[in-house]
Coordinates of C-alpha atoms in Angstrom, one line a residue:
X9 CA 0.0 0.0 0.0
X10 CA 1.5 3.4 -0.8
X11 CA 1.1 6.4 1.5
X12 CA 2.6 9.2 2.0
X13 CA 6.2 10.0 2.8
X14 CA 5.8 11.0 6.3
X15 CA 4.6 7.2 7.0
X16 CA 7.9 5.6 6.2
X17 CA 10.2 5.7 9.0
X18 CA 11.5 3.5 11.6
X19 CA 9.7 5.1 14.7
X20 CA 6.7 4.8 13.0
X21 CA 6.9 0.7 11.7
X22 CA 8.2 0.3 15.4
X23 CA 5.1 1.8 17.0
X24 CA 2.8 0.3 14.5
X25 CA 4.3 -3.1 15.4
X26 CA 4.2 -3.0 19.1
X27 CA 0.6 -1.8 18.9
X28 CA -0.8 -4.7 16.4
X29 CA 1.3 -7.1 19.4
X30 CA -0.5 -5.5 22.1
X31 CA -3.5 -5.9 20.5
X32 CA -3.5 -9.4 19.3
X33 CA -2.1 -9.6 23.4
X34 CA -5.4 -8.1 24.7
X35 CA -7.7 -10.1 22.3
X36 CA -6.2 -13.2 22.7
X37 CA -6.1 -12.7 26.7
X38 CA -9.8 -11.7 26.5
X39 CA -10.9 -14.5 25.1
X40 CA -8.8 -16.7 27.8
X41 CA -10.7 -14.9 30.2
X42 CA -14.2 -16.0 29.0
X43 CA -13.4 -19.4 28.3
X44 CA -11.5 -20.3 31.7
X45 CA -13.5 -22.1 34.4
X46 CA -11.9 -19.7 36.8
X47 CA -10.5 -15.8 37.0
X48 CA -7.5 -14.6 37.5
X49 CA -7.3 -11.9 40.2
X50 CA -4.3 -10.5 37.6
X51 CA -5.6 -11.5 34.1
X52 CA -8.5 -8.3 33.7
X53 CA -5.7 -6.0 35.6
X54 CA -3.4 -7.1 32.6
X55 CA -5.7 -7.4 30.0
X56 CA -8.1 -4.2 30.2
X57 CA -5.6 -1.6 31.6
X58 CA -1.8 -2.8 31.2
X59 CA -2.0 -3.5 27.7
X60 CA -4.2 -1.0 26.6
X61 CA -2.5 1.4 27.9
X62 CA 0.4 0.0 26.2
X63 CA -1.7 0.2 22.6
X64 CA -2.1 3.4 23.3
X65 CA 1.3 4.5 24.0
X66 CA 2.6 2.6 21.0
X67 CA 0.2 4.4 18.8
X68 CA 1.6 7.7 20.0
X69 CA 4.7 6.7 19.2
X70 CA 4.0 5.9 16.0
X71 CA 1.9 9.0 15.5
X72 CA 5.1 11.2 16.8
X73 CA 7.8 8.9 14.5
X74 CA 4.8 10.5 11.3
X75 CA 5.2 14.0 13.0
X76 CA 8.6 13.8 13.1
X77 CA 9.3 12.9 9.2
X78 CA 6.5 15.4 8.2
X79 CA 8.7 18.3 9.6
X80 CA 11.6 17.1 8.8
X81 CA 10.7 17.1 4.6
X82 CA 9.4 20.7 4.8
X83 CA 12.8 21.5 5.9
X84 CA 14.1 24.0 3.6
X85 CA 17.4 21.0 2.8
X86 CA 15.1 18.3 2.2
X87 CA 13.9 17.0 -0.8
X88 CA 11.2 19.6 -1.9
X89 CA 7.5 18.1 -1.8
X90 CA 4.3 20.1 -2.8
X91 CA 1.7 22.1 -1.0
X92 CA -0.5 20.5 0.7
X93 CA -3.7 20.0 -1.1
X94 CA -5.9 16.9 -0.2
X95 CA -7.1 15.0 -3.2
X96 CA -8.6 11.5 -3.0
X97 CA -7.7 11.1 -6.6
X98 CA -4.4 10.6 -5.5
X99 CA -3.8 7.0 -4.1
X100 CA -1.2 7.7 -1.8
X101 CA -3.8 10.2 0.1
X102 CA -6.6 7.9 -0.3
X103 CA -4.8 5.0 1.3
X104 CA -3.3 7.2 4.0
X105 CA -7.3 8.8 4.7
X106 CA -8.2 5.2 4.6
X107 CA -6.3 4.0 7.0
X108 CA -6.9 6.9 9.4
X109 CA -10.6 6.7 9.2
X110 CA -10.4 3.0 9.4
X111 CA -7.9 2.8 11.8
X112 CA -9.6 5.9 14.0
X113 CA -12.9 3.9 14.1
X114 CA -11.3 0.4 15.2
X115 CA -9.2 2.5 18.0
X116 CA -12.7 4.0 19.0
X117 CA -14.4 0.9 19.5
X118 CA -11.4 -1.0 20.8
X119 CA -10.9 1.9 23.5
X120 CA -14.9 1.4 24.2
X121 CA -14.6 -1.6 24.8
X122 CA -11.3 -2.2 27.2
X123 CA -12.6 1.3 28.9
X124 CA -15.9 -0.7 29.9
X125 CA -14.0 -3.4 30.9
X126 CA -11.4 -1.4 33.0
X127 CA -14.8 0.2 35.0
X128 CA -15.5 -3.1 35.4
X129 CA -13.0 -5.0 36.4
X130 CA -11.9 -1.8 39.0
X131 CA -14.9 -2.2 40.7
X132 CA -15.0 -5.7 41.3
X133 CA -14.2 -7.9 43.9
X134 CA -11.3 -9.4 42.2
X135 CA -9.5 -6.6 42.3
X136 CA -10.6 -4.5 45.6
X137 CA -9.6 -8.2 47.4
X138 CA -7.3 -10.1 45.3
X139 CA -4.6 -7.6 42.7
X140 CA -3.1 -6.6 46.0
X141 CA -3.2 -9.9 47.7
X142 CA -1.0 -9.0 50.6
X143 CA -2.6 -5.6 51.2
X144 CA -6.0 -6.7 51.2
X145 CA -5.8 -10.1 52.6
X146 CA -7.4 -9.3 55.9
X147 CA -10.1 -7.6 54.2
X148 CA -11.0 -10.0 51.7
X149 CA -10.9 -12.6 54.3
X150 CA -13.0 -11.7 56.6
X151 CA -15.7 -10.5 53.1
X152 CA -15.7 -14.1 51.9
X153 CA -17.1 -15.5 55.1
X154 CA -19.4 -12.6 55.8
X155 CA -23.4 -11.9 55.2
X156 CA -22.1 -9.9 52.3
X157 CA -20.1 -12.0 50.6
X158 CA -22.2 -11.8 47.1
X159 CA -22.4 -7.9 47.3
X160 CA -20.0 -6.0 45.9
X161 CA -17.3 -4.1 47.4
X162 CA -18.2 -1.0 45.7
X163 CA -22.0 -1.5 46.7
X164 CA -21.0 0.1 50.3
X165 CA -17.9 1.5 49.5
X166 CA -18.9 3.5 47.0
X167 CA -22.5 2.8 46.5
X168 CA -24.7 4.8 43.4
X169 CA -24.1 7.9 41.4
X170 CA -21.5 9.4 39.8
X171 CA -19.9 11.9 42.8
X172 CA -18.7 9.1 44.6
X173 CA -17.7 7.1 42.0
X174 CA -14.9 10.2 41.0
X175 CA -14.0 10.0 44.3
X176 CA -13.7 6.6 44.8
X177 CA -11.3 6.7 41.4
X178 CA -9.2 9.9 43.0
X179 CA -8.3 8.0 46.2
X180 CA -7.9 4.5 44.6
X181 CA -5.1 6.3 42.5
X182 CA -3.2 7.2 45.9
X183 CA -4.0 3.7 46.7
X184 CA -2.4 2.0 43.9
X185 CA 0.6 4.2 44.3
X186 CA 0.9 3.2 48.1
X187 CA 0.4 0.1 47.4
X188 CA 3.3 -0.3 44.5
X189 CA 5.7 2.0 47.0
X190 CA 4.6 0.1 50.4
X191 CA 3.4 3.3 51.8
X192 CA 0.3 1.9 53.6
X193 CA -0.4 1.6 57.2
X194 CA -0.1 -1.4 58.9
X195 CA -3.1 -2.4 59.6
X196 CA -5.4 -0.4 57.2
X197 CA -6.9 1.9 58.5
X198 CA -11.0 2.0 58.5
X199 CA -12.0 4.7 56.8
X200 CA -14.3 6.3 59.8
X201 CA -14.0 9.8 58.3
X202 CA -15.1 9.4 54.5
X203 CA -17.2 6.7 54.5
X204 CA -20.6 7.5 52.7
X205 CA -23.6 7.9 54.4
X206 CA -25.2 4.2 55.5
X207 CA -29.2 6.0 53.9
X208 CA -26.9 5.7 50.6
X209 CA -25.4 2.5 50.9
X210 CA -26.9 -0.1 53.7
X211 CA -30.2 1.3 52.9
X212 CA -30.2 0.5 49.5
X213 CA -31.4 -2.6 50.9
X214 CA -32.1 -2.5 54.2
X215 CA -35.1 -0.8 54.8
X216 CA -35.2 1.1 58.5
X217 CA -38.9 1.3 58.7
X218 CA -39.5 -2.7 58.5
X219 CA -37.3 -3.3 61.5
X220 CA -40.2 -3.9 63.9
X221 CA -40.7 -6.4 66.3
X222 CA -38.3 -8.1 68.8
X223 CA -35.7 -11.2 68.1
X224 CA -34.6 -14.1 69.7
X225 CA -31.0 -15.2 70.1
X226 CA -29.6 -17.9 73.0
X227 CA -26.0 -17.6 73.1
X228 CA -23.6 -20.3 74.5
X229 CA -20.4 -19.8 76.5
X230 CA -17.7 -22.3 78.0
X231 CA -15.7 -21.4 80.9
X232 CA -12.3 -21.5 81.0
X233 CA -11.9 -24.4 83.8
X234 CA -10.7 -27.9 83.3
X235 CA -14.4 -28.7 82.7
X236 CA -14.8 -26.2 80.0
X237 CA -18.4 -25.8 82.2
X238 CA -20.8 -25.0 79.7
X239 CA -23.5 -21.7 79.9
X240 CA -26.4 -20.3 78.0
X241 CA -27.9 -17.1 77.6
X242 CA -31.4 -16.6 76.0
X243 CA -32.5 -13.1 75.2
X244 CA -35.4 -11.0 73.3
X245 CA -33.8 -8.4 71.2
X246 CA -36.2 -5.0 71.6
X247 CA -35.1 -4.4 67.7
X248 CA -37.7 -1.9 67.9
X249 CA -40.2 -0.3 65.5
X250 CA -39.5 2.6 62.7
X251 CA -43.1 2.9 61.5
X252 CA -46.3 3.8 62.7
X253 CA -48.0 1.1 60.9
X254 CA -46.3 -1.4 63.2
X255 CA -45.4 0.2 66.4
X256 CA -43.8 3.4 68.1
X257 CA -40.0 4.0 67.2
X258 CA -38.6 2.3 70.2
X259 CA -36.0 0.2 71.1
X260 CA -32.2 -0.6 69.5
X261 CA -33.6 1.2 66.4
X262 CA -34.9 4.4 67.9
X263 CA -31.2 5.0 67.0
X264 CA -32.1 5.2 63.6
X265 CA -33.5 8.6 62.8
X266 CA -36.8 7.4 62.5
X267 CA -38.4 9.6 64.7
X268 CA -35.7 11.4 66.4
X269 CA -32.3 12.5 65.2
X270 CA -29.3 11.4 67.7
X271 CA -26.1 13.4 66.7
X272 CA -22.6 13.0 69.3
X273 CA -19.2 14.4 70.1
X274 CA -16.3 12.4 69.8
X275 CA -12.7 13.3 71.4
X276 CA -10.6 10.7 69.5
X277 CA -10.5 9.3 65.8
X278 CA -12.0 6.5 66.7
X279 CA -15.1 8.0 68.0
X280 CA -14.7 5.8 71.5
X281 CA -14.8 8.4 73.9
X282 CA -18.0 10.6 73.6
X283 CA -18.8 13.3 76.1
X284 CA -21.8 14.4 74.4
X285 CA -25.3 13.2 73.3
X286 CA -28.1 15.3 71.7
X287 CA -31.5 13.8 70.6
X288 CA -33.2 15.9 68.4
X289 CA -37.0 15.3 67.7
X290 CA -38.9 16.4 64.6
X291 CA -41.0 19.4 66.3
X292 CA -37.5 21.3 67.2
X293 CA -37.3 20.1 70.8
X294 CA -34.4 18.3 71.8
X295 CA -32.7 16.7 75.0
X296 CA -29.2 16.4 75.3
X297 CA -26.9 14.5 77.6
X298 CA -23.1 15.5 79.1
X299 CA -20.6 12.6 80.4
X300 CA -19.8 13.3 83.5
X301 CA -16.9 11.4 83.1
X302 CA -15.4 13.0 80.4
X303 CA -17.0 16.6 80.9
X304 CA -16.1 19.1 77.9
X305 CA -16.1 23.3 78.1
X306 CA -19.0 24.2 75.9
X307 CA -16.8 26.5 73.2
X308 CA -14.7 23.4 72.4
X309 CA -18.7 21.5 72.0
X310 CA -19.7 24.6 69.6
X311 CA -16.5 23.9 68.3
X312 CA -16.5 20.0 67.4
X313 CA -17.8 18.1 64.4
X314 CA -21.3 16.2 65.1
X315 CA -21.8 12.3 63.8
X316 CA -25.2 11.7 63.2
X317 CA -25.7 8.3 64.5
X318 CA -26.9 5.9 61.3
X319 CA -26.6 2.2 60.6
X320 CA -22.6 2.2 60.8
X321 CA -22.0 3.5 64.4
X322 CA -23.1 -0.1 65.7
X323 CA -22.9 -1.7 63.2
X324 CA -19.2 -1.0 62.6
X325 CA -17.8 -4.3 61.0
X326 CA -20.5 -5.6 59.4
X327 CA -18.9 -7.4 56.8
X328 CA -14.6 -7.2 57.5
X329 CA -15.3 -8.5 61.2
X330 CA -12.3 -9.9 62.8
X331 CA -13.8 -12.2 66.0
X332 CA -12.4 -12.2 69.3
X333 CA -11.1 -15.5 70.3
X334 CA -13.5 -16.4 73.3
X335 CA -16.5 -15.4 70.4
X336 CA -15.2 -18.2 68.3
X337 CA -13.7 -21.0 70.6
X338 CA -17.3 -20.9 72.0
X339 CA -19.1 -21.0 68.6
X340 CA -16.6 -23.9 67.5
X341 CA -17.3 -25.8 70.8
X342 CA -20.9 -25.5 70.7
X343 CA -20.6 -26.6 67.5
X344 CA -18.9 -30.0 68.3
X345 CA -15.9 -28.9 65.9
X346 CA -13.6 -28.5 69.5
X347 CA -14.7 -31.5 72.0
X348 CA -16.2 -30.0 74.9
X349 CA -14.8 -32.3 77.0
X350 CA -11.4 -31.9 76.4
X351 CA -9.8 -31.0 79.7
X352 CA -9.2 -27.2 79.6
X353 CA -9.5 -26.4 75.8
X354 CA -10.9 -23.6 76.0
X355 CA -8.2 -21.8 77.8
X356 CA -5.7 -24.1 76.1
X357 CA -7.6 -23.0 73.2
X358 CA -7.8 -19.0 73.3
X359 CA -4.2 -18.8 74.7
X360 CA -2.7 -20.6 71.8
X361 CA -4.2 -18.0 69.3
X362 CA -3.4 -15.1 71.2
X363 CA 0.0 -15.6 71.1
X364 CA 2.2 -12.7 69.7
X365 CA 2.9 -14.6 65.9
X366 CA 4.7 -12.9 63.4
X367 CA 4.0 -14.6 60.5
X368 CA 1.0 -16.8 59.7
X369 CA 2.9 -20.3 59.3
X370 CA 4.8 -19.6 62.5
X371 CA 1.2 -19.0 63.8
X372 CA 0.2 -22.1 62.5
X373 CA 3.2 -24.1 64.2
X374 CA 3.2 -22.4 67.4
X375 CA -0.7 -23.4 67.9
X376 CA -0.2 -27.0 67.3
X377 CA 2.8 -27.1 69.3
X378 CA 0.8 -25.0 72.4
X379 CA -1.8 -27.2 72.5
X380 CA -0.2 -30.5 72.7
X381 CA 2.4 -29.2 74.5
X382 CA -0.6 -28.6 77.1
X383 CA -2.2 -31.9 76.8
X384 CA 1.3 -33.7 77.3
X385 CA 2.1 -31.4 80.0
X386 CA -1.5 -31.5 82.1
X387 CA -3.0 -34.2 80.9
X388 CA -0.7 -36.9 79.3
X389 CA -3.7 -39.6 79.4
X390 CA -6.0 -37.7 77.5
X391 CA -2.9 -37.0 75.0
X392 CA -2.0 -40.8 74.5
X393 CA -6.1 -41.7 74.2
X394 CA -7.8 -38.8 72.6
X395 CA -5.2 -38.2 69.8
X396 CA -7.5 -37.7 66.7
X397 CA -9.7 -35.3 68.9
X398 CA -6.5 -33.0 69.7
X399 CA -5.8 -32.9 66.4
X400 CA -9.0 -31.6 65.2
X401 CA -9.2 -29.2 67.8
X402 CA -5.9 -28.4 66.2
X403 CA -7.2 -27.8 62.7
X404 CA -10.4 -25.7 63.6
X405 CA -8.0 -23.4 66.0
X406 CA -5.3 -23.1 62.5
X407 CA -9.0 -22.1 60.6
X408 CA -10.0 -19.6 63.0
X409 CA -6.3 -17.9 63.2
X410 CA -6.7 -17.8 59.1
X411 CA -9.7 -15.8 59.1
X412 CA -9.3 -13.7 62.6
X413 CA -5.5 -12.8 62.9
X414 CA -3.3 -11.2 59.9
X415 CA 0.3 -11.0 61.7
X416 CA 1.9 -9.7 58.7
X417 CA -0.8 -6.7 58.9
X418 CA -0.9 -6.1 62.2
X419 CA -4.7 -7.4 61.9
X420 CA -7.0 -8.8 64.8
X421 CA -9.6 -7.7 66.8
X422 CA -7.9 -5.6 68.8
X423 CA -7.4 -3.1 66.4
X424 CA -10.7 -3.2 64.7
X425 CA -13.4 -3.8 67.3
X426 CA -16.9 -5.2 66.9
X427 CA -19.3 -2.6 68.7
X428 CA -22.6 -4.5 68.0
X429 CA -23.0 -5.5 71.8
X430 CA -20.7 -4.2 74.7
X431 CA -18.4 -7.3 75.5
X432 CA -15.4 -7.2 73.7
X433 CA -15.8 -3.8 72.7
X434 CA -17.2 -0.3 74.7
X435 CA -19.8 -0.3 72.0
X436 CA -23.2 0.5 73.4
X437 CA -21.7 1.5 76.8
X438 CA -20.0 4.3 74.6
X439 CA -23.0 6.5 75.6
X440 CA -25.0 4.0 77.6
X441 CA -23.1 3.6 81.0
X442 CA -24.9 5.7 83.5
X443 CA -22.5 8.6 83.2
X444 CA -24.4 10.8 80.8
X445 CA -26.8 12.6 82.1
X446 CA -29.2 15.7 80.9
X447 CA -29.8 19.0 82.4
X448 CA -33.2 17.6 83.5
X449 CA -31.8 14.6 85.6
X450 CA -32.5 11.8 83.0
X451 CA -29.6 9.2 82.5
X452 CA -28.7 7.0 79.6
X453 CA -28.9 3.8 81.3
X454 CA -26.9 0.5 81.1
X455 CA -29.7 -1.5 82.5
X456 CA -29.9 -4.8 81.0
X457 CA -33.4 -4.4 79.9
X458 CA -32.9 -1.4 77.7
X459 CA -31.7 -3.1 74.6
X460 CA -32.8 -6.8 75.9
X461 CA -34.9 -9.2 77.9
X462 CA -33.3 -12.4 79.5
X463 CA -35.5 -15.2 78.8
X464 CA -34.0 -17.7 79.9
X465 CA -30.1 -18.7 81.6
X466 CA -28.1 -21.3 82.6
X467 CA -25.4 -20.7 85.2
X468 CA -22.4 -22.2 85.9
X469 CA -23.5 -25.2 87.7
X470 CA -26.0 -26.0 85.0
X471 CA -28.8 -24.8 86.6
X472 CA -31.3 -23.0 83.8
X473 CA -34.0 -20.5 85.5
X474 CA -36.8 -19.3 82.6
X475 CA -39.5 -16.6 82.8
X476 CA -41.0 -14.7 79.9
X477 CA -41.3 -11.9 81.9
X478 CA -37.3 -11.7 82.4
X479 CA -34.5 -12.5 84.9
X480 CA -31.9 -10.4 86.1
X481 CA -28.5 -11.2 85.0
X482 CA -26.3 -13.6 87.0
X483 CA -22.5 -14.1 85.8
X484 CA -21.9 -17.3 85.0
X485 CA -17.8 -16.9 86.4
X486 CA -18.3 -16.3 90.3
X487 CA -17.4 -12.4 90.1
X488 CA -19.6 -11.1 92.5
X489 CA -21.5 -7.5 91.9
X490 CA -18.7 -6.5 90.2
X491 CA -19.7 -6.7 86.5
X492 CA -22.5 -4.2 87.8
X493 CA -19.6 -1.1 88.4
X494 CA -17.6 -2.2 85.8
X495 CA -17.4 -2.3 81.2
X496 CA -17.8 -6.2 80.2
X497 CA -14.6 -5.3 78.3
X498 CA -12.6 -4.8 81.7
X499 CA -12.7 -8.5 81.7
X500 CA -13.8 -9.3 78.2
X501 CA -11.9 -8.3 76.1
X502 CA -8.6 -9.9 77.3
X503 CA -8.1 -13.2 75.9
X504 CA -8.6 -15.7 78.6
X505 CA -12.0 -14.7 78.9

């Protein structure tokens, strides 16, 4: 084919080569992609934005390598060439207006198409959890084996409209980079301060005005004594009611700016430590409520952000949750996965993962050797007899370290805790623990009652007492009165609990 001079240079055939490579690359990668029987978390990240962007580049270079030429023949030394006048008479400009029209069409729909697929595959789950495997690890984790595991990432985190999806594409770009130069934080850090709105996100499809009603949960806990002595806990959730169709707004859902607006103050980043309350109603009046632990000067109050509380202030981790190990011990022991009768296994148990790992297969040596180092130790019979037993207890305590503990982040559930409740984390004792108190005398209580009803309990000798009107509380660990003055996390949340 003949075209014009301009078009005959090396730059040019160079460019031209490496982008018909690239291309044949993409295409041939693509259609790898839709025949395999399984993704690759790398193939769209190399197929719909690596090598495009490498067509692209190439065809710069071959459009500069043209450029080039075409200035250097209108130099005054060069061979002389005519005006330019365009004539599609002449074959040489017909091919080269061929091949520019043609070739500016197919680069249209071929940067369409990978463009598309780029949106795509950027906001899937492949690459928010797997492209940066080590980063994200915890993350993904914990997703897989939540409630969300088939929505996607982006569905909360970025959620509809186009705003937030520019945004979400400006920080990821800061992302990436931290990620290639390893300037992330160990652990990462949750994104408290620009997370959208839950009415944007969780509400999407979780509707606020259908949670009526109460719910019942019984939840089972083992000691940590040689008899692993086993307790139960049945209690009536007062969920609450958002509309007036189905009851007054009431209960754990009043919180929900149904028919009052709660807003707070919060002295540290990760909004722990809140001296003030204010409950706003929808004719104007309000009630607010001062800790008189943590008492605050009213300029700095005037002065300090508000959170209005929404679905994300208890509901904190509700899909990247990483459990405490007395949550899961217990869970895997009621279960039948852990033998209950194992002499001490849940304190065998719950030290063995709390141990302070550095990597994940030293984690996974240092449990097994911990917990027959134990048995040998304590209880060499029950070693020598009840071999296949320890070694499934084993297995299940290597699963839960997996999925809860992320040495080489820095990842547990100390750093990220769970505030739906108040025993591992402050969570509702935040702002209910009988310190914050109104101008007019009213308190926001920790009674048990407020957010539950006991139904029925089992103590530590294996005594159950029932009533449908409720019971009051007993320990099931012979503590006294003193869970009454203190946090459940003063205990709780240290391992051997």
């Amino acid at each position: 084919m003949k075209l014009p001079r301009s078009f005959y240079n090396v730059t040019t055939f160079v460019g031209a080569l490496f982008a018909f490579l690239f291309l044949l690359v993409t295409l041939f990668l693509f259609a790898v992609e839709l025949t395999a029987p399984q993704s690759h978390p790398y193939m769209g990240l190399v197929a719909f934005i690596v090598l495009p962007t490498l067509f692209v580049l190439s065809l710069l270079v071959a459009l500069f390598g043209i450029f080039r030429t075409w200035r250097r023949l209108r130099k005054p030394t060069a061979t002389p060439i005519p005006p330019f006048h365009f004539d599609l008479s002449v074959p040489a400009q017909r091919n080269a207006a061929l091949l520019v029209m043609g070739g500016s069409g197919f680069f249209l729909l071929f940067a369409s198409f990978t463009s598309y697929q780029a949106y795509e595959y950027t906001d899937s789950v492949e690459f928010c959890g797997r492209a940066c495997h080590a980063v994200m690890k915890p993350e993904y984790t914990a997703y897989k084996a939540s409630p969300h595991a088939r929505v996607a990432c982006v569905a909360c985190h970025i959620g509809p409209g186009a705003t937030w999806f520019v945004k979400s594409k400006l920080s990821g770009t800061y992302q990436v980079y931290s990620t290639l130069f390893h300037k992330y934080h160990k652990p990462i850090e949750t994104p408290i301060a620009n997370l959208r709105p839950a009415r944007e996100t969780c509400e999407q499809c979780h509707w606020p005005q259908h949670f009526y009603s109460a719910k019942l949960r019984t939840q089972a806990y083992f000691l940590s004594d040689e008899k692993n002595t086993r307790s139960s806990t049945t209690l009536l959730m007062k969920i609450g009611g958002g509309d007036v169709n189905h009851g007054a707004a009431a209960g754990i859902h009043f919180h929900m700016y149904l028919n009052a607006t709660i807003s707070y103050v919060a002295l540290d980043k990760k909004r722990l430590v809140i001296p003030y309350v204010e409950v706003r109603y929808p004719d104007g009046t309000f009630r607010s409520y001062r800790s008189t632990e943590n008492p605050v000067p009213e300029d700095k109050l005037r002065k300090s952000p508000r959170y209005v509380v929404d679905c994300i202030e208890c509901h904190n981790r509700p899909t990247h949750r990483f459990r405490h190990p007395a949550q899961t011990v217990n869970l895997a022991m009621s279960l039948n996965k852990i033998k209950p009768d194992l002499p001490e296994i849940k304190k065998v148990a719950v030290e063995a993962l709390e141990q302070p790992y550095k990597t994940e297969p030293e984690a996974l040596r240092g449990i097994r050797k911990a917990v027959l180092d134990a048995f040998r130790a304590n209880h060499p019979d029950v070693a020598a007899s009840r071999g296949a037993d320890i070694e499934a207890a084993i297995e299940e305590l290597q699963r839960i370290y997996r999925t809860n503990y992320f040495p080489e982040m820095k990842v547990s559930w100390k750093e990220f805790p769970d505030h739906i409740g108040h025993l591992y984390s402050p969570g509702c004792f935040r702002c209910h623990d009988d310190k914050h108190v109104s101008p007019d005398g009213k308190v926001l209580s920790r009674a048990c009652n407020q957010c539950h009803t006991i139904l029925a309990q089992t103590d530590g000798q294996g005594k159950m007492s029932e009533s449908l009107e409720g019971l009051a509380f007993k320990h099931p660990g012979d503590v006294g009165d003193a869970w009454m003055q203190m946090n459940c996390t003063d205990c709780h949340a240290q391992p051997a609990q």
